[in-house]
Coordinates of C-alpha atoms in Angstrom, one line a residue:
X166 CA 7.5 -6.8 -11.9
X167 CA 8.7 -7.9 -8.5
X168 CA 7.6 -6.1 -5.4
X169 CA 10.2 -4.6 -3.2
X170 CA 10.4 -5.2 0.5
X171 CA 8.9 -1.7 1.1
X172 CA 6.0 -2.5 -1.2
X173 CA 5.3 -5.7 0.7
X174 CA 5.3 -3.7 4.0
X175 CA 2.8 -1.3 2.5
X176 CA 0.6 -4.1 1.3
X177 CA 0.9 -5.9 4.5
X178 CA -0.1 -2.8 6.6
X179 CA -3.1 -2.1 4.4
X180 CA -4.1 -5.8 4.5
X181 CA -4.3 -5.4 8.3
X182 CA -5.6 -1.8 8.5
X183 CA -8.1 -1.9 5.7
X184 CA -7.4 1.7 4.5
X185 CA -5.1 4.4 5.7
X186 CA -3.4 7.7 4.9
X187 CA 0.1 7.7 3.4
X188 CA 1.4 9.4 6.6
X189 CA 0.0 6.6 8.8
X190 CA 1.2 3.9 6.4
X191 CA 4.7 5.5 6.8
X192 CA 4.6 5.6 10.6
X193 CA 3.3 2.0 10.8
X194 CA 5.9 0.6 8.3
X195 CA 9.0 2.7 9.3
X196 CA 9.2 4.2 5.8
X197 CA 9.5 7.9 4.9
X198 CA 6.2 9.7 4.0
X199 CA 7.4 11.0 0.5
X200 CA 8.6 7.5 -0.3
X201 CA 5.3 5.9 0.7
X202 CA 3.4 8.5 -1.3
X203 CA 5.4 7.6 -4.4
X204 CA 5.0 3.9 -3.9
X205 CA 1.3 4.2 -3.3
X206 CA 0.9 6.0 -6.6
X207 CA 2.9 3.2 -8.3
X208 CA 1.0 0.5 -6.5
X209 CA -2.2 2.1 -7.5
X210 CA -1.0 2.3 -11.2
X211 CA -0.2 -1.4 -10.9
X212 CA -3.8 -2.2 -9.8
X213 CA -2.8 -3.2 -6.2
X214 CA -4.2 -0.2 -4.4
X215 CA -7.1 2.2 -4.9
X216 CA -7.7 5.7 -3.6
X217 CA -10.7 5.7 -1.3
X218 CA -11.5 9.4 -1.2
X219 CA -10.3 12.8 -2.3
X220 CA -8.2 12.9 0.9
X221 CA -5.9 10.2 -0.5
X222 CA -6.6 7.2 1.6
X223 CA -5.6 3.9 0.1
X224 CA -6.8 0.4 0.4
X225 CA -6.0 -2.9 -1.3
X226 CA -7.8 -3.9 -4.5
X227 CA -8.8 -7.6 -4.9
X228 CA -5.6 -8.0 -6.8
X229 CA -3.7 -6.4 -4.0
X230 CA -5.4 -8.7 -1.5
X231 CA -4.4 -11.8 -3.5
X232 CA -0.8 -10.6 -3.7
X233 CA -0.7 -9.8 0.0
X234 CA -2.0 -13.3 0.9
X235 CA 0.3 -15.2 -1.5
X236 CA 3.6 -13.4 -1.4
X237 CA 4.0 -11.9 2.1

C-alpha cells in the first residue's frame, strides 16, 4: 500500500530522531497525537516501525529505514 504524507512525516522524523514517543512524534510533525498513535500502530503492523519498550517508544525497522531513504 502507498504511504500517506503523514506516514512519510512520521518515518522521516523517526529516521532523524532514532526513537521517540508518539506525543513527541506528533509535536515534531504537526500531527495530532491520537492520529500519530493510530498510524504508529498501523506502521508497526506493516513492519516499518517497532515498539522499543513498554512505554510505547517507536523506531524504524530495517524495512522502515529502507523506505525512509528511498521514498522520502
